[in-house]
PDB file of C-alpha atoms in Angstrom:
ATOM      1  CA  MET A   1     -26.410-115.193-130.894  1.00 37.00           C
ATOM      2  CA  HIS A   2     -26.079-114.935-134.682  1.00 42.00           C
ATOM      3  CA  PHE A   3     -28.922-112.387-134.645  1.00 44.00           C
ATOM      4  CA  PHE A   4     -27.015-109.909-132.455  1.00 45.00           C
ATOM      5  CA  LYS A   5     -23.745-110.360-134.313  1.00 47.00           C
ATOM      6  CA  THR A   6     -25.521-109.629-137.573  1.00 47.00           C
ATOM      7  CA  LEU A   7     -27.041-106.374-136.309  1.00 49.00           C
ATOM      8  CA  VAL A   8     -23.814-105.095-134.755  1.00 50.00           C
ATOM      9  CA  ALA A   9     -21.875-105.923-137.919  1.00 52.00           C
ATOM     10  CA  PHE A  10     -24.544-104.159-139.980  1.00 48.00           C
ATOM     11  CA  PHE A  11     -24.052-101.018-137.877  1.00 51.00           C
ATOM     12  CA  LEU A  12     -20.326-101.102-138.472  1.00 49.00           C
ATOM     13  CA  TYR A  13     -20.820-101.397-142.200  1.00 46.00           C
ATOM     14  CA  ILE A  14     -23.336 -98.582-142.562  1.00 43.00           C
ATOM     15  CA  PHE A  15     -22.524 -96.008-139.958  1.00 46.00           C
ATOM     16  CA  ILE A  16     -18.770 -96.248-139.693  1.00 41.00           C
ATOM     17  CA  ALA A  17     -18.278 -95.955-143.430  1.00 38.00           C
ATOM     18  CA  VAL A  18     -19.121 -92.676-145.135  1.00 36.00           C
ATOM     19  CA  PRO A  19     -16.815 -90.835-147.541  1.00 35.00           C
ATOM     20  CA  SER A  20     -14.917 -87.558-147.519  1.00 36.00           C
ATOM     21  CA  PHE A  21     -17.922 -85.248-147.362  1.00 40.00           C
ATOM     22  CA  SER A  22     -18.984 -83.540-144.158  1.00 41.00           C
ATOM     23  CA  ALA A  23     -21.939 -81.170-143.869  1.00 43.00           C
ATOM     24  CA  THR A  24     -20.776 -79.875-140.503  1.00 47.00           C
ATOM     25  CA  LEU A  25     -19.846 -76.792-138.587  1.00 49.00           C
ATOM     26  CA  GLY A  26     -16.331 -75.414-138.913  1.00 49.00           C
ATOM     27  CA  ALA A  27     -13.620 -77.393-137.141  1.00 51.00           C
ATOM     28  CA  VAL A  28     -13.140 -76.456-133.485  1.00 59.00           C
ATOM     29  CA  GLU A  29      -9.843 -77.148-131.744  1.00 72.00           C
ATOM     30  CA  GLY A  30      -9.963 -79.257-128.624  1.00 84.00           C
ATOM     31  CA  GLU A  31     -10.954 -82.626-127.237  1.00 89.00           C
ATOM     32  CA  GLU A  32     -14.381 -84.286-127.577  1.00 90.00           C
ATOM     33  CA  THR A  33     -15.738 -87.505-126.080  1.00 92.00           C
ATOM     34  CA  HIS A  34     -19.087 -88.990-127.146  1.00 93.00           C
ATOM     35  CA  ARG A  35     -21.114 -92.010-125.983  1.00 94.00           C
ATOM     36  CA  PHE A  36     -24.134 -93.769-127.490  1.00 94.00           C
ATOM     37  CA  ASP A  37     -26.141 -96.671-126.068  1.00 94.00           C
ATOM     38  CA  VAL A  38     -27.024 -99.352-128.619  1.00 90.00           C
ATOM     39  CA  PHE A  39     -30.530-100.858-128.613  1.00 89.00           C
ATOM     40  CA  LEU A  40     -31.561-103.849-130.711  1.00 82.00           C
ATOM     41  CA  LEU A  41     -35.345-104.282-130.915  1.00 79.00           C
ATOM     42  CA  GLY A  42     -35.588-102.119-127.793  1.00 83.00           C
ATOM     43  CA  ILE A  43     -33.070-104.156-125.790  1.00 85.00           C
ATOM     44  CA  LYS A  44     -29.822-102.517-124.591  1.00 90.00           C
ATOM     45  CA  ALA A  45     -27.147-104.460-126.430  1.00 87.00           C
ATOM     46  CA  GLY A  46     -23.978-102.384-126.457  1.00 89.00           C
ATOM     47  CA  GLU A  47     -22.143 -99.079-126.390  1.00 92.00           C
ATOM     48  CA  LEU A  48     -20.400 -96.853-128.918  1.00 92.00           C
ATOM     49  CA  ARG A  49     -17.677 -94.566-127.550  1.00 93.00           C
ATOM     50  CA  TYR A  50     -15.381 -92.282-129.493  1.00 93.00           C
ATOM     51  CA  HIS A  51     -12.889 -89.519-128.740  1.00 94.00           C
ATOM     52  CA  LYS A  52     -11.707 -86.849-131.173  1.00 95.00           C
ATOM     53  CA  SER A  53      -8.816 -84.384-130.915  1.00 94.00           C
ATOM     54  CA  VAL A  54      -8.364 -81.402-133.258  1.00 93.00           C
ATOM     55  CA  LYS A  55      -5.234 -79.218-133.316  1.00 93.00           C
ATOM     56  CA  GLY A  56      -5.090 -76.759-136.185  1.00 93.00           C
ATOM     57  CA  THR A  57      -5.841 -78.800-139.301  1.00 94.00           C
ATOM     58  CA  ALA A  58      -4.683 -82.076-137.723  1.00 96.00           C
ATOM     59  CA  TYR A  59      -7.125 -84.521-136.183  1.00 95.00           C
ATOM     60  CA  SER A  60      -6.941 -87.881-134.473  1.00 96.00           C
ATOM     61  CA  ALA A  61      -9.622 -90.149-133.071  1.00 95.00           C
ATOM     62  CA  GLN A  62     -10.217 -93.464-131.333  1.00 95.00           C
ATOM     63  CA  THR A  63     -13.440 -95.468-131.085  1.00 92.00           C
ATOM     64  CA  VAL A  64     -14.792 -98.601-129.424  1.00 91.00           C
ATOM     65  CA  LEU A  65     -18.044-100.382-130.269  1.00 90.00           C
ATOM     66  CA  GLU A  66     -18.857-103.385-128.103  1.00 90.00           C
ATOM     67  CA  THR A  67     -21.729-105.522-126.922  1.00 88.00           C
ATOM     68  CA  THR A  68     -22.539-105.271-123.202  1.00 90.00           C
ATOM     69  CA  GLY A  69     -24.517-107.043-120.491  1.00 89.00           C
ATOM     70  CA  LEU A  70     -26.357-110.250-121.375  1.00 85.00           C
ATOM     71  CA  VAL A  71     -25.776-109.681-125.081  1.00 83.00           C
ATOM     72  CA  ALA A  72     -22.007-109.654-124.455  1.00 85.00           C
ATOM     73  CA  LEU A  73     -22.347-113.106-122.883  1.00 85.00           C
ATOM     74  CA  LEU A  74     -24.361-114.458-125.807  1.00 83.00           C
ATOM     75  CA  ALA A  75     -22.568-112.643-128.627  1.00 82.00           C
ATOM     76  CA  PRO A  76     -19.306-110.998-127.509  1.00 86.00           C
ATOM     77  CA  TYR A  77     -18.086-108.427-130.006  1.00 87.00           C
ATOM     78  CA  MET A  78     -15.646-105.513-129.903  1.00 89.00           C
ATOM     79  CA  PHE A  79     -14.545-103.140-132.659  1.00 90.00           C
ATOM     80  CA  GLN A  80     -11.662-100.707-132.060  1.00 91.00           C
ATOM     81  CA  ALA A  81     -10.161 -98.172-134.461  1.00 91.00           C
ATOM     82  CA  GLU A  82      -7.671 -95.290-134.534  1.00 94.00           C
ATOM     83  CA  VAL A  83      -7.047 -92.648-137.184  1.00 94.00           C
ATOM     84  CA  THR A  84      -4.884 -89.600-137.832  1.00 96.00           C
ATOM     85  CA  GLY A  85      -5.210 -87.107-140.662  1.00 96.00           C
ATOM     86  CA  GLN A  86      -5.916 -83.552-141.806  1.00 95.00           C
ATOM     87  CA  ARG A  87      -9.220 -81.671-141.807  1.00 91.00           C
ATOM     88  CA  LEU A  88      -9.487 -78.979-144.471  1.00 87.00           C
ATOM     89  CA  LYS A  89     -12.637 -76.953-145.222  1.00 77.00           C
ATOM     90  CA  ASN A  90     -14.824 -79.368-143.239  1.00 73.00           C
ATOM     91  CA  ARG A  91     -13.437 -82.406-145.062  1.00 80.00           C
ATOM     92  CA  TYR A  92     -11.667 -85.234-143.275  1.00 87.00           C
ATOM     93  CA  LEU A  93      -8.570 -86.425-145.119  1.00 90.00           C
ATOM     94  CA  PRO A  94      -7.164 -89.513-143.362  1.00 90.00           C
ATOM     95  CA  GLN A  95      -3.506 -90.446-143.455  1.00 93.00           C
ATOM     96  CA  SER A  96      -3.316 -93.535-141.266  1.00 92.00           C
ATOM     97  CA  TYR A  97      -6.047 -95.907-140.069  1.00 92.00           C
ATOM     98  CA  VAL A  98      -5.945 -99.110-137.989  1.00 91.00           C
ATOM     99  CA  GLU A  99      -8.853-101.276-136.831  1.00 89.00           C
ATOM    100  CA  ILE A 100      -9.217-104.446-134.776  1.00 89.00           C
ATOM    101  CA  SER A 101     -12.377-106.526-134.339  1.00 86.00           C
ATOM    102  CA  ASN A 102     -12.781-109.324-131.811  1.00 86.00           C
ATOM    103  CA  THR A 103     -15.705-111.766-131.865  1.00 80.00           C
ATOM    104  CA  GLY A 104     -14.452-113.687-128.840  1.00 78.00           C
ATOM    105  CA  LYS A 105     -13.375-116.481-131.168  1.00 80.00           C
ATOM    106  CA  ARG A 106     -11.454-114.606-133.843  1.00 82.00           C
ATOM    107  CA  ILE A 107      -9.451-111.381-133.975  1.00 85.00           C
ATOM    108  CA  THR A 108      -9.060-109.568-137.311  1.00 84.00           C
ATOM    109  CA  ASN A 109      -6.906-106.560-138.185  1.00 88.00           C
ATOM    110  CA  LYS A 110      -6.980-103.965-140.950  1.00 88.00           C
ATOM    111  CA  THR A 111      -4.521-101.152-141.725  1.00 92.00           C
ATOM    112  CA  MET A 112      -4.927 -98.503-144.408  1.00 89.00           C
ATOM    113  CA  ARG A 113      -2.761 -95.621-145.597  1.00 94.00           C
ATOM    114  CA  TYR A 114      -3.879 -92.804-147.891  1.00 91.00           C
ATOM    115  CA  GLU A 115      -2.028 -90.901-150.600  1.00 93.00           C
ATOM    116  CA  ASN A 116      -3.855 -88.271-152.656  1.00 93.00           C
ATOM    117  CA  GLN A 117      -7.108 -89.524-151.057  1.00 91.00           C
ATOM    118  CA  ARG A 118      -6.532 -93.027-152.465  1.00 93.00           C
ATOM    119  CA  PRO A 119      -6.553 -95.878-149.916  1.00 90.00           C
ATOM    120  CA  THR A 120      -3.930 -98.607-149.763  1.00 92.00           C
ATOM    121  CA  LEU A 121      -4.672-101.708-147.711  1.00 93.00           C
ATOM    122  CA  LEU A 122      -1.496-102.719-145.870  1.00 89.00           C
ATOM    123  CA  ALA A 123      -2.772-105.423-143.534  1.00 75.00           C
ATOM    124  CA  ALA A 124      -5.966-107.460-143.515  1.00 73.00           C
ATOM    125  CA  GLY A 125      -7.214-111.026-143.610  1.00 77.00           C
ATOM    126  CA  GLU A 126      -7.559-113.197-146.690  1.00 83.00           C
ATOM    127  CA  ARG A 127      -9.439-111.321-149.401  1.00 88.00           C
ATOM    128  CA  LYS A 128     -12.458-112.749-151.173  1.00 92.00           C
ATOM    129  CA  LYS A 129     -12.628-112.738-154.952  1.00 94.00           C
ATOM    130  CA  TYR A 130     -15.652-110.437-155.177  1.00 96.00           C
ATOM    131  CA  TRP A 131     -14.224-107.690-152.919  1.00 94.00           C
ATOM    132  CA  LEU A 132     -13.213-104.466-154.681  1.00 92.00           C
ATOM    133  CA  LYS A 133      -9.669-103.184-155.182  1.00 94.00           C
ATOM    134  CA  PRO A 134      -8.707-100.298-152.851  1.00 93.00           C
ATOM    135  CA  ALA A 135      -6.732 -98.624-155.655  1.00 92.00           C
ATOM    136  CA  ASP A 136     -10.022 -97.998-157.507  1.00 95.00           C
ATOM    137  CA  GLN A 137     -11.688 -96.226-154.560  1.00 91.00           C
ATOM    138  CA  LYS A 138     -10.163 -92.732-154.599  1.00 93.00           C
ATOM    139  CA  GLY A 139     -12.090 -90.129-152.596  1.00 88.00           C
ATOM    140  CA  THR A 140     -13.420 -92.398-149.858  1.00 88.00           C
ATOM    141  CA  LEU A 141     -12.779 -92.284-146.125  1.00 81.00           C
ATOM    142  CA  ASP A 142     -11.716 -94.803-143.555  1.00 85.00           C
ATOM    143  CA  PRO A 143     -14.550 -95.978-141.253  1.00 80.00           C
ATOM    144  CA  LEU A 144     -13.594 -93.850-138.220  1.00 85.00           C
ATOM    145  CA  SER A 145     -13.123 -90.571-140.101  1.00 84.00           C
ATOM    146  CA  ALA A 146     -16.483 -91.317-141.685  1.00 77.00           C
ATOM    147  CA  LEU A 147     -18.066 -91.728-138.256  1.00 82.00           C
ATOM    148  CA  LEU A 148     -16.785 -88.278-137.309  1.00 83.00           C
ATOM    149  CA  ALA A 149     -18.139 -86.749-140.520  1.00 76.00           C
ATOM    150  CA  LEU A 150     -21.544 -88.323-139.949  1.00 75.00           C
ATOM    151  CA  LEU A 151     -21.973 -87.429-136.267  1.00 83.00           C
ATOM    152  CA  ASP A 152     -20.375 -83.966-136.100  1.00 83.00           C
ATOM    153  CA  ASP A 153     -22.555 -80.998-135.173  1.00 82.00           C
ATOM    154  CA  ALA A 154     -24.196 -79.516-138.269  1.00 81.00           C
ATOM    155  CA  VAL A 155     -25.905 -76.343-139.493  1.00 82.00           C
ATOM    156  CA  SER A 156     -29.487 -76.627-140.738  1.00 77.00           C
ATOM    157  CA  SER A 157     -28.727 -75.488-144.294  1.00 76.00           C
ATOM    158  CA  GLN A 158     -26.383 -78.457-144.774  1.00 77.00           C
ATOM    159  CA  LEU A 159     -28.489 -81.223-143.244  1.00 83.00           C
ATOM    160  CA  CYS A 160     -29.781 -84.168-145.274  1.00 83.00           C
ATOM    161  CA  ASN A 161     -28.308 -83.116-148.614  1.00 72.00           C
ATOM    162  CA  ALA A 162     -25.804 -85.706-149.768  1.00 71.00           C
ATOM    163  CA  ASP A 163     -25.202 -88.721-152.004  1.00 70.00           C
ATOM    164  CA  LEU A 164     -22.172 -90.390-150.481  1.00 72.00           C
ATOM    165  CA  PRO A 165     -20.031 -93.191-151.984  1.00 76.00           C
ATOM    166  CA  VAL A 166     -18.564 -95.525-149.331  1.00 77.00           C
ATOM    167  CA  PHE A 167     -15.622 -97.960-149.256  1.00 80.00           C
ATOM    168  CA  ASP A 168     -14.510 -99.943-146.191  1.00 81.00           C
ATOM    169  CA  GLY A 169     -11.546-101.756-147.728  1.00 85.00           C
ATOM    170  CA  GLU A 170     -13.755-104.433-149.265  1.00 89.00           C
ATOM    171  CA  ARG A 171     -17.177-103.189-150.410  1.00 87.00           C
ATOM    172  CA  ARG A 172     -18.682-100.033-151.901  1.00 85.00           C
ATOM    173  CA  VAL A 173     -22.106 -98.591-151.096  1.00 80.00           C
ATOM    174  CA  LEU A 174     -24.026 -95.350-151.603  1.00 79.00           C
ATOM    175  CA  LEU A 175     -25.614 -93.386-148.756  1.00 77.00           C
ATOM    176  CA  SER A 176     -28.317 -90.997-149.981  1.00 78.00           C
ATOM    177  CA  LEU A 177     -29.854 -88.488-147.549  1.00 80.00           C
ATOM    178  CA  SER A 178     -33.062 -86.469-147.868  1.00 87.00           C
ATOM    179  CA  GLY A 179     -35.071 -84.091-145.682  1.00 83.00           C
ATOM    180  CA  PRO A 180     -34.920 -82.622-143.125  1.00 91.00           C
ATOM    181  CA  THR A 181     -38.279 -83.314-141.517  1.00 92.00           C
ATOM    182  CA  LYS A 182     -39.338 -81.530-138.326  1.00 92.00           C
ATOM    183  CA  LEU A 183     -39.625 -83.434-135.062  1.00 90.00           C
ATOM    184  CA  PRO A 184     -41.297 -82.373-131.775  1.00 83.00           C
ATOM    185  CA  GLU A 185     -39.431 -79.792-129.649  1.00 80.00           C
ATOM    186  CA  ASP A 186     -37.581 -78.246-132.624  1.00 84.00           C
ATOM    187  CA  GLY A 187     -35.784 -81.426-133.581  1.00 90.00           C
ATOM    188  CA  LEU A 188     -35.017 -82.507-137.149  1.00 92.00           C
ATOM    189  CA  THR A 189     -34.575 -85.893-138.810  1.00 93.00           C
ATOM    190  CA  CYS A 190     -32.782 -86.940-141.997  1.00 90.00           C
ATOM    191  CA  GLN A 191     -33.938 -89.989-143.921  1.00 89.00           C
ATOM    192  CA  GLY A 192     -31.311 -92.070-145.658  1.00 84.00           C
ATOM    193  CA  ILE A 193     -31.120 -94.944-148.087  1.00 83.00           C
ATOM    194  CA  TYR A 194     -28.181 -97.345-148.018  1.00 83.00           C
ATOM    195  CA  THR A 195     -27.528 -99.018-151.400  1.00 83.00           C
ATOM    196  CA  ARG A 196     -25.084-101.861-151.983  1.00 89.00           C
ATOM    197  CA  LEU A 197     -22.993-101.154-155.104  1.00 88.00           C
ATOM    198  CA  GLY A 198     -20.062-103.570-155.284  1.00 92.00           C
ATOM    199  CA  GLY A 199     -17.925-106.066-153.395  1.00 93.00           C
ATOM    200  CA  PHE A 200     -20.866-108.176-152.185  1.00 92.00           C
ATOM    201  CA  SER A 201     -21.527-111.865-152.728  1.00 93.00           C
ATOM    202  CA  LYS A 202     -24.552-113.041-154.714  1.00 94.00           C
ATOM    203  CA  GLN A 203     -26.138-114.217-151.472  1.00 90.00           C
ATOM    204  CA  GLU A 204     -25.632-110.827-149.806  1.00 88.00           C
ATOM    205  CA  LEU A 205     -27.237-109.069-152.761  1.00 91.00           C
ATOM    206  CA  ALA A 206     -30.101-111.558-152.688  1.00 91.00           C
ATOM    207  CA  ASP A 207     -30.669-110.708-149.005  1.00 85.00           C
ATOM    208  CA  GLY A 208     -31.164-107.038-149.870  1.00 85.00           C
ATOM    209  CA  ILE A 209     -29.721-104.122-151.830  1.00 89.00           C
ATOM    210  CA  THR A 210     -31.291-101.056-150.198  1.00 88.00           C
ATOM    211  CA  PHE A 211     -31.965-100.342-146.510  1.00 84.00           C
ATOM    212  CA  PRO A 212     -33.445 -97.225-144.831  1.00 86.00           C
ATOM    213  CA  PHE A 213     -31.848 -95.333-141.946  1.00 86.00           C
ATOM    214  CA  TYR A 214     -32.632 -92.187-139.929  1.00 90.00           C
ATOM    215  CA  ILE A 215     -30.553 -89.551-138.124  1.00 91.00           C
ATOM    216  CA  ASN A 216     -32.219 -87.314-135.498  1.00 94.00           C
ATOM    217  CA  TYR A 217     -30.859 -83.896-134.463  1.00 92.00           C
ATOM    218  CA  HIS A 218     -31.614 -81.520-131.597  1.00 92.00           C
ATOM    219  CA  PRO A 219     -30.858 -77.756-131.761  1.00 91.00           C
ATOM    220  CA  ILE A 220     -27.829 -76.369-129.937  1.00 89.00           C
ATOM    221  CA  ASP A 221     -26.431 -72.822-129.825  1.00 84.00           C
ATOM    222  CA  ALA A 222     -24.435 -73.109-133.061  1.00 79.00           C
ATOM    223  CA  GLY A 223     -26.594 -75.527-135.033  1.00 88.00           C
ATOM    224  CA  TYR A 224     -27.759 -79.109-134.520  1.00 89.00           C
ATOM    225  CA  ARG A 225     -26.362 -82.170-132.717  1.00 91.00           C
ATOM    226  CA  VAL A 226     -27.109 -85.852-133.362  1.00 91.00           C
ATOM    227  CA  THR A 227     -29.204 -87.326-130.556  1.00 94.00           C
ATOM    228  CA  LYS A 228     -30.185 -90.646-132.118  1.00 93.00           C
ATOM    229  CA  PHE A 229     -29.750 -92.666-135.275  1.00 89.00           C
ATOM    230  CA  SER A 230     -31.372 -95.910-136.330  1.00 88.00           C
ATOM    231  CA  PHE A 231     -31.485 -98.334-139.230  1.00 82.00           C
ATOM    232  CA  SER A 232     -33.544-101.273-140.394  1.00 74.00           C
ATOM    233  CA  THR A 233     -32.166-104.703-141.231  1.00 66.00           C
ATOM    234  CA  LEU A 234     -33.658-107.958-142.383  1.00 65.00           C
ATOM    235  CA  ARG A 235     -33.837-108.980-138.724  1.00 64.00           C
ATOM    236  CA  GLY A 236     -35.100-105.827-137.011  1.00 71.00           C
ATOM    237  CA  THR A 237     -34.216-102.256-136.026  1.00 80.00           C
ATOM    238  CA  ALA A 238     -31.047-101.050-134.307  1.00 84.00           C
ATOM    239  CA  THR A 239     -31.016 -97.661-132.517  1.00 90.00           C
ATOM    240  CA  PHE A 240     -28.136 -95.587-131.110  1.00 92.00           C
ATOM    241  CA  GLU A 241     -29.075 -93.003-128.463  1.00 94.00           C
ATOM    242  CA  ARG A 242     -26.702 -90.332-127.157  1.00 95.00           C
ATOM    243  CA  ARG A 243     -26.061 -90.432-123.419  1.00 90.00           C
TER     244      ARG A 243
END
């Protein structure tokens, strides 16, 4: 049970937390809904669903990540988030963000507001001494806006070229991307390195500082679309596959 909770939490920390950089196609007005199945060591363990709405420069989004099936019985977990903000020149600029996580035993809440791209934490649980101060993290995104930036359709010239600072309200990391490398049937993959920078306990740093991850794309009419992404942890590999 602890094994599955660890992997799902690791996903949340890496892939729902990238900063205000987006190597994507121009913003398109309308509604989008996306679904990914979550596999842990090859076993279906959960689902990621998110919906995005764009009207002019304004955007809003909602997401749910939850364990399913037998894994939900052994390790129930649900993460929900909502965001509103502005998108200018392919950059997401959040204004309001709310998240709720539910382990089946404990429910936690977090609320952030942004002014001049600087986050302010309005509601959260008790803070640990080694967590970083939000006021020092200007230029970072909330987790959900970051998910949008990471998984948006992209053009080939912008793929895999980023060094991204990350802040989730507590910790800071760096996501470095390289590539792309060709895959069969015209696909491309980006290789990433996740590096822990600050806000971690001594034990967390002892468990590991850098972790690899991969993002796979398939060509579409206007560029490339994410079909799968995966990452390695101390306890195995987690993979997210688009439905």
